[in-house]
Every structure is written in C-alpha cells, then in structure tokens.
Tab-separated table of C-alpha atoms in Angstrom:
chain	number	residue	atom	x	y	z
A	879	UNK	CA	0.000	0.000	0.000
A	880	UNK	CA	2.513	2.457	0.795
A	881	UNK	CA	4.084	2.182	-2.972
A	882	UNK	CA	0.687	2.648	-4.470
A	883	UNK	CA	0.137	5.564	-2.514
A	884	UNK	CA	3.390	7.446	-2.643
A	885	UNK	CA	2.950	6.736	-6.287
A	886	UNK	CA	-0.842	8.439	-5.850
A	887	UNK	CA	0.770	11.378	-3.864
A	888	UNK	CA	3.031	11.835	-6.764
A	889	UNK	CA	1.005	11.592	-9.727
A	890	UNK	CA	-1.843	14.050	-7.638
A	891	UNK	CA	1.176	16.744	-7.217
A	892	UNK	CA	2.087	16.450	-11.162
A	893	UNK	CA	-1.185	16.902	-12.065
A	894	UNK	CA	-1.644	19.505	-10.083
A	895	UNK	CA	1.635	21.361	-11.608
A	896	UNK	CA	0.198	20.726	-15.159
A	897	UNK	CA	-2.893	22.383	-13.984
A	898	UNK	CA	-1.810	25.257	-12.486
A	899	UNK	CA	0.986	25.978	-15.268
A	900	UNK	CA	-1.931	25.667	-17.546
A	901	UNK	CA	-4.223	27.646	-16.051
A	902	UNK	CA	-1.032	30.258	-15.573
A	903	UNK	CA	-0.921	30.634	-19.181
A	904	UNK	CA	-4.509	30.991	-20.220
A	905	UNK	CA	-5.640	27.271	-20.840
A	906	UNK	CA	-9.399	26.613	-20.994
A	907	UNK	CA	-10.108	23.162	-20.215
A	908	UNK	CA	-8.851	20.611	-22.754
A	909	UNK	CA	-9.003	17.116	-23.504
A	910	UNK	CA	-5.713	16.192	-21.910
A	911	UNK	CA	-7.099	17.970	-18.819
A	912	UNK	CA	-10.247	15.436	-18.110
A	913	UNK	CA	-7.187	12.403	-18.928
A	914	UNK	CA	-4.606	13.803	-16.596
A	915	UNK	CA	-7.735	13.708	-13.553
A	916	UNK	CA	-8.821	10.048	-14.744
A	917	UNK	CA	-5.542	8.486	-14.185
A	918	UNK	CA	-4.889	10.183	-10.846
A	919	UNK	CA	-8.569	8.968	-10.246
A	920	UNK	CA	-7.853	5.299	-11.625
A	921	UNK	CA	-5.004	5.616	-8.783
A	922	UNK	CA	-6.890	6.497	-6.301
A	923	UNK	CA	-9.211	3.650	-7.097
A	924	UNK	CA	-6.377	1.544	-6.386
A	925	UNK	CA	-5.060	2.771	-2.870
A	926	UNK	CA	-8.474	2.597	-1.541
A	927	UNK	CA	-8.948	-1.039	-2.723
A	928	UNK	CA	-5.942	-1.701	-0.545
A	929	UNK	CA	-6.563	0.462	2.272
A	930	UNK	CA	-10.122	-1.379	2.466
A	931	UNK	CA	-8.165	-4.900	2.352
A	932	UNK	CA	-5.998	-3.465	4.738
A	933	UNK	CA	-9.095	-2.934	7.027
A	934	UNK	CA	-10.694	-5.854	6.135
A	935	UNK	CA	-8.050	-7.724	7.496
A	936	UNK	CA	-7.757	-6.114	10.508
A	937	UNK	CA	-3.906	-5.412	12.316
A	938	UNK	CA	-4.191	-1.596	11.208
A	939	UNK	CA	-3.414	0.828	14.086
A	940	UNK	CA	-5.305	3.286	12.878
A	941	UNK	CA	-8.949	4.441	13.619
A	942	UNK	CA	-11.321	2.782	10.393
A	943	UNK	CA	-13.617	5.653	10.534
A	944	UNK	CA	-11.385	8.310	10.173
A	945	UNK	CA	-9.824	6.277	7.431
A	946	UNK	CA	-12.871	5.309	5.527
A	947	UNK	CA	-13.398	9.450	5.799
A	948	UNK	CA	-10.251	10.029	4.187
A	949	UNK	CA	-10.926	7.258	1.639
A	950	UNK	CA	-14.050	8.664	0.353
A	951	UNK	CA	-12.588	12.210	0.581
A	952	UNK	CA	-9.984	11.529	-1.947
A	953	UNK	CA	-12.445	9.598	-4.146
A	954	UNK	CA	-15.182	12.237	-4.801
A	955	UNK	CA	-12.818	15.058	-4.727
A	956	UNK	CA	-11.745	15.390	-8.406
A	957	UNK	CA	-15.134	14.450	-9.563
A	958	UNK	CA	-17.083	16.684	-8.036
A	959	UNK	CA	-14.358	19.696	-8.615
A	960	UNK	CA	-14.778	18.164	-12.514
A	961	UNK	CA	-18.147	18.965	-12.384
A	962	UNK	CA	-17.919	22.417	-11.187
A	963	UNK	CA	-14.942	23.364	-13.521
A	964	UNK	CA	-16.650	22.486	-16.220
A	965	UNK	CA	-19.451	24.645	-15.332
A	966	UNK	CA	-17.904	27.828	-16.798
A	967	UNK	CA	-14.971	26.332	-18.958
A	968	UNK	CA	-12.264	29.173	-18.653
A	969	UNK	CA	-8.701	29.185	-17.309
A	970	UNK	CA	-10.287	29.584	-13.850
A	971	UNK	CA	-11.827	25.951	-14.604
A	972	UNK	CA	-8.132	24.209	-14.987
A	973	UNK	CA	-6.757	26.475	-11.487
A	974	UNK	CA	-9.891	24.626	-9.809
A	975	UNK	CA	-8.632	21.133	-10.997
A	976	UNK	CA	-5.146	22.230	-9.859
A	977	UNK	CA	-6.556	23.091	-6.376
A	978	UNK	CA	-8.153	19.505	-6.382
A	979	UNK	CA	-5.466	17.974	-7.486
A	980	UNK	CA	-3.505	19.617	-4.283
A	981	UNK	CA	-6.077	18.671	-1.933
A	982	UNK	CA	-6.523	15.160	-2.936
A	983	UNK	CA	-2.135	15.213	-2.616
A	984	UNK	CA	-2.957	16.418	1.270
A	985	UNK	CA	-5.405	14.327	1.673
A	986	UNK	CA	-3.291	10.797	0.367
A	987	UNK	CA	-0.693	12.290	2.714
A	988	UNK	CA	-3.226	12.476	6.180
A	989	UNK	CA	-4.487	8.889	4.590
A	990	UNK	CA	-0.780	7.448	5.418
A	991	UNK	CA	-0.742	9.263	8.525
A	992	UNK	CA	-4.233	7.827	9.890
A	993	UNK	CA	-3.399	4.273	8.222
A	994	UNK	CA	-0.047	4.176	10.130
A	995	UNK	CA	-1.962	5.381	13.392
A	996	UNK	CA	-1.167	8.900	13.349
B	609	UNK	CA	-14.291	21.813	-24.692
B	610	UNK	CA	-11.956	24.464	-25.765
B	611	UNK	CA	-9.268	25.340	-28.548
B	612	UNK	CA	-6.778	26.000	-25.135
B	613	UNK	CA	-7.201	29.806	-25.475
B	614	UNK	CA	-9.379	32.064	-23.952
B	615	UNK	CA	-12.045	33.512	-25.816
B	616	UNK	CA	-11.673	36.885	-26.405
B	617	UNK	CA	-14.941	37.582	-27.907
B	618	UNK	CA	-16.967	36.023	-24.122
B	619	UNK	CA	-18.304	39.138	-21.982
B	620	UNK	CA	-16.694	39.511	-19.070
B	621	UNK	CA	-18.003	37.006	-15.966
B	622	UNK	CA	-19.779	39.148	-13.207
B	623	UNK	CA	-20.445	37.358	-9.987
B	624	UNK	CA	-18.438	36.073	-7.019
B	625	UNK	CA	-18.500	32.518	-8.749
B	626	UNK	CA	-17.345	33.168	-11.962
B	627	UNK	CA	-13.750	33.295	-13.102
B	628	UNK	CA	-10.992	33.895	-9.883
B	629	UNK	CA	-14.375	32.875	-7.644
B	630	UNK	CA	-14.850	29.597	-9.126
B	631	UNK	CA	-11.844	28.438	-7.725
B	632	UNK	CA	-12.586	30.899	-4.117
B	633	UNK	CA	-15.404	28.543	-3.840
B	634	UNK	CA	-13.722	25.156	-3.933
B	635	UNK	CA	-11.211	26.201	-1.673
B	636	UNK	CA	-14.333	27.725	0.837
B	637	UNK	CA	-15.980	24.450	0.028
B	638	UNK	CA	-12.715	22.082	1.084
B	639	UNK	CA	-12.557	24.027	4.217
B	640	UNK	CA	-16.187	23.677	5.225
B	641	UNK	CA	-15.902	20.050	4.372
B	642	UNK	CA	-12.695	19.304	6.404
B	643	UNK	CA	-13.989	21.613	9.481
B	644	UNK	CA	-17.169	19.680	9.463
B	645	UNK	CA	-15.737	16.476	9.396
B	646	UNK	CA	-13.215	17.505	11.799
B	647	UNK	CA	-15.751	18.875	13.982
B	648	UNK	CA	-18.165	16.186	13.645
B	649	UNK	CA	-15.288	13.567	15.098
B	650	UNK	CA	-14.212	15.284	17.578
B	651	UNK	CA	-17.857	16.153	19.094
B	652	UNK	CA	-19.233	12.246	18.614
B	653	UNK	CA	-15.802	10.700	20.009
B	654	UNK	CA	-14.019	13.146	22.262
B	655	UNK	CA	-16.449	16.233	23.439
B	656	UNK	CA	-15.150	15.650	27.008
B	657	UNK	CA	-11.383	16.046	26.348
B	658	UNK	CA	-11.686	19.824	24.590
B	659	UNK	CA	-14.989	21.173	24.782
B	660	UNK	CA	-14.299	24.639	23.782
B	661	UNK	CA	-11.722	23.942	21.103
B	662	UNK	CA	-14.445	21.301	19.386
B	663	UNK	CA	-17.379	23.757	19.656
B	664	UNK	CA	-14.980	26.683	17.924
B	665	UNK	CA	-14.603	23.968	15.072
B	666	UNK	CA	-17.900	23.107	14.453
B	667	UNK	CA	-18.407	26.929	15.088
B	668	UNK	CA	-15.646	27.887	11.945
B	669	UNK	CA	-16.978	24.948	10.245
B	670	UNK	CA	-20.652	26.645	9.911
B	671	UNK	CA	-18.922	29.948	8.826
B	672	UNK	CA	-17.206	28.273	6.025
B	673	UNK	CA	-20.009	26.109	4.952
B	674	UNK	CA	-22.421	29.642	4.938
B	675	UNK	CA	-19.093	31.624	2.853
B	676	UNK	CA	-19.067	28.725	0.693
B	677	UNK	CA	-22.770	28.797	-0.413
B	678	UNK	CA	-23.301	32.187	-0.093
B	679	UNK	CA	-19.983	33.047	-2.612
B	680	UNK	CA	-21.159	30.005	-4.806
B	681	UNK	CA	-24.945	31.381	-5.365
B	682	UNK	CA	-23.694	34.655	-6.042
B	683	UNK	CA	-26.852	36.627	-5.732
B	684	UNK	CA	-27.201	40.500	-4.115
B	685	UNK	CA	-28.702	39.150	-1.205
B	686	UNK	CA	-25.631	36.216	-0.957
B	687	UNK	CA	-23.188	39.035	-1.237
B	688	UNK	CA	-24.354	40.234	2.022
B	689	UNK	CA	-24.527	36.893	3.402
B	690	UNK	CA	-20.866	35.876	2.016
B	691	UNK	CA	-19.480	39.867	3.403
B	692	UNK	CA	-21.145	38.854	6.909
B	693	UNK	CA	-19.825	35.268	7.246
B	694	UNK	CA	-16.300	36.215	5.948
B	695	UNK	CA	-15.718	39.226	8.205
B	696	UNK	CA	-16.851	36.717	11.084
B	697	UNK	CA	-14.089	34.162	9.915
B	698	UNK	CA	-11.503	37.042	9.993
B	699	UNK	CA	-12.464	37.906	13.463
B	700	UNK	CA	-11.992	34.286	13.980
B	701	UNK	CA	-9.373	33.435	12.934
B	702	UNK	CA	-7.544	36.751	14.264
B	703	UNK	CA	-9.107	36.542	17.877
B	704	UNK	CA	-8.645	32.613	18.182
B	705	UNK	CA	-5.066	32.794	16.692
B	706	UNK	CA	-3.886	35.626	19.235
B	707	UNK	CA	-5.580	33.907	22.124
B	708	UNK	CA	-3.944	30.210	21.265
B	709	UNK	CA	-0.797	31.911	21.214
B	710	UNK	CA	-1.016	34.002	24.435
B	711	UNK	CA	-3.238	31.326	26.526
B	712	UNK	CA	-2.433	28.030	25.094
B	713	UNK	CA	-3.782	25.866	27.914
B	714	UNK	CA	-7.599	27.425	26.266
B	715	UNK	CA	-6.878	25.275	23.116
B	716	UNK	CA	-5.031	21.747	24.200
B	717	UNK	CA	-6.828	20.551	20.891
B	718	UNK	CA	-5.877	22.741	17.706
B	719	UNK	CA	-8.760	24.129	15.913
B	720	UNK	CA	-8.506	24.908	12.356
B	721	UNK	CA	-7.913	29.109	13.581
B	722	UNK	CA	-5.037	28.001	16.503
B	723	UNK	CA	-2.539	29.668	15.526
B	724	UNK	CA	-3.864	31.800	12.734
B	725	UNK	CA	-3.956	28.476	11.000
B	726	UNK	CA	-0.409	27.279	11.058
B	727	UNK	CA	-1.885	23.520	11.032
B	728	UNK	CA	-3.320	24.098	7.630
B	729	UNK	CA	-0.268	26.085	5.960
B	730	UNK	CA	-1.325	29.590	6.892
B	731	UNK	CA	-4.564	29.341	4.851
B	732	UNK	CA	-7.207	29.951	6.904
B	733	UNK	CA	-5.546	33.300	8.001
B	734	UNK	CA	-5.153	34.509	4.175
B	735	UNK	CA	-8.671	33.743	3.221
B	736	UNK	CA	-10.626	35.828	4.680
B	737	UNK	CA	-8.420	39.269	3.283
B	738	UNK	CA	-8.779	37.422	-0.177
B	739	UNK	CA	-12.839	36.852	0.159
B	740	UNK	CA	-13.269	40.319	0.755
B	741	UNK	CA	-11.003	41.829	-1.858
B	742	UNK	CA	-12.666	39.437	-4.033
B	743	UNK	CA	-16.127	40.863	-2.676
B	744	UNK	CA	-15.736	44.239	-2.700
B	745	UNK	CA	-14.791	43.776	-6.585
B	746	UNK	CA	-18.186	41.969	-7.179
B	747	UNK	CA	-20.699	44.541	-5.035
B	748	UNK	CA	-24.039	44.091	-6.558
B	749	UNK	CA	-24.773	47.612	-8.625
C-alpha cells in the first residue's frame, strides 16, 4: 500500500503542476485535462482497494472511521471539482482542478498518517 | 471543450462565482468540508477532552459552509450573506489565533484558527483578506 500511494501522492502533485501551469498561461479546459484527472482517479481507485483490504483484514493501528473518511474524501474530490470546472470552462476551470489535485495530494498524505496510526 | 485559449470575444463574468471565484469557492468548500468532518469527530468521540476547542470547530466549520454557499450562489442578497460570514471568519481566525498563542492551555486541541492556522499552511488566516477583496470587486450595482 505504501508504494501505491506514494505513487498516488506523486502523480496528484504532477497533475496539479500541469494544472496550475496551464491555467497560468490561459488554458481553458482541454481534452488532456479530463485524462490527466482520470488516471490520478484510476489511482486512487487503487489505494483505496488496498486500504479497504488493509481494514478488512484487521492489524491496522489506525482508527477505520477516520480512514474510511479520508478514503471517500480523496475519491469524490476530483469528480465533483470536474463537475464544477466544467461549469464555466475558462482558465479559472483548470486552477480549480489544480486546487483539487492539491487537496486530494494532502489528503493521500493524512491517509498514510491515519493508516499508520497517526 | 476548448481550442486551449481564452475567448476573447466572451463578456466579461460578473459574480463572485465566476472566473478567480470559481476556484474561491472550492477552496471555501474544502474548508467547510474538512472543518465539518473535523468537527463532527471530535464532538461524537471526544467532546469531554476539549470542549471549547471542538465547539470553535464546528463553530468555523458553519462559517465556512455559509461563505461557501453564499460566494457560490452569487446573488445580491448572498453578497451580504458571504461579506457577513467572511468578516466573522476574519475575526476568527484573528481573535482565536492571538488567544492560542497568548493562553495556550484554552486550546489543548488545535482548531482549524489556533494559531492563525499554522496547522493548515497559513490558509485559513489569508482567506478571509482574499474573500473580501474578491467581494468588494463583485458589489451588486
């Protein structure tokens, strides 16, 4: 688990460089955009799978509420912040997925922290 | 979807949730969701240890949540609303910083204002100055 999420942590904080550079210079939402937040999504599909084995099988120090929180926090963050950006497509859209993209980044990092009992 | 340029030829976006706002509201919105859920923990498992410092969250955690809404629905009467709940979260997070710094033993358990914020990068203590700047450029005519 803790590959799959420093990977998640890392591909969250490149997307959200991409974002914010684009949104920097101007970029409306693009095609590439809604890509880049599927794959960090399709990642963060992955660490919860094993974060819910994890607590399926028990051993975890941490408290399973506050993880399952965290868990569905990082899951419906870029899709509702999708939803809203593309609301009114303009650079302002791409700076909201950037801002997503650094929350869900925070939250993967409290995730470890609560997982590991902190 | 767009060509990856803006669009010269769109109006300009009035309102507090267009353009810069749109993305004032997600971060408003990420803080009222982490201060609820924050709050709501610590009430159901812990209300004993901290009372104060758990009430003040769910306390900033209503602020944000009414900020949040009111910036998003960007109506006259939501400006008001939004100026209101923002100036309370400056007071906030001003009068709870000082005090957590000159009377710790108040706030054993941080609050999302302890400290003017320093828990959640300094944030919290920037946000309100921004929400009002970004207000006083969107006053309903």
């Amino acid at each position: 688990m803790d590959v799959a999420l420093a990977v998640a942590i890392g591909a969250a904080l490149l997307a959200a460089v991409a974002y914010l550079v684009s949104a920097a210079r101007g970029m409306e939402p693009v095609r590439w955009h809604l890509w880049v937040a599927g794959v960090v999504e399709a990642m963060l599909l992955v660490v919860a799978t094993l974060v819910l084995i994890g607590l399926a099988g028990g051993g975890q120090p941490g408290s399973p509420a506050v993880t399952l929180l965290y868990v569905v926090a990082s899951l419906v963050t870029l899709p509702l912040a999708l939803v809203w950006a593309l609301g009114e497509p303009t650079r302002w859209s791409v700076a909201v997925l950037g801002g997503a993209s650094l929350t869900v980044a925070i939250l993967l990092v409290r995730l470890g922290q609560v997982v590991a009992g902190g | 979807m767009g060509d990856g340029t803006q669009d010269a030829t769109r109006p300009p976006s009035t309102g507090t949730a267009s353009g810069f706002g749109r993305l004032l509201v997600v971060v408003y919105g990420v803080f009222a969701l982490a201060a609820s859920a924050r709050a709501g923990y610590q009430l159901a498992t812990e209300f004993d240890q901290a009372p104060v410092a758990y009430l003040l969250s769910a306390f900033a955690a209503a602020v944000y949540a009414v900020a949040t809404i009111a910036l998003a629905r960007a109506t006259p009467r939501s400006h008001r609303v939004a100026t209101i709940a923002v100036l309370i979260e400056l007071v906030g997070v001003l009068v709870v910083g000082a005090i957590s710094l000159a009377v710790p033993s108040l706030f054993p358990e941080a609050t999302v204002w302890s400290r003017f914020g320093q828990g959640y990068g300094y944030v919290p203590l920037v946000l309100p100055f921004v929400g009002l700047w970004w207000l006083r450029r969107h006053r309903p005519s």
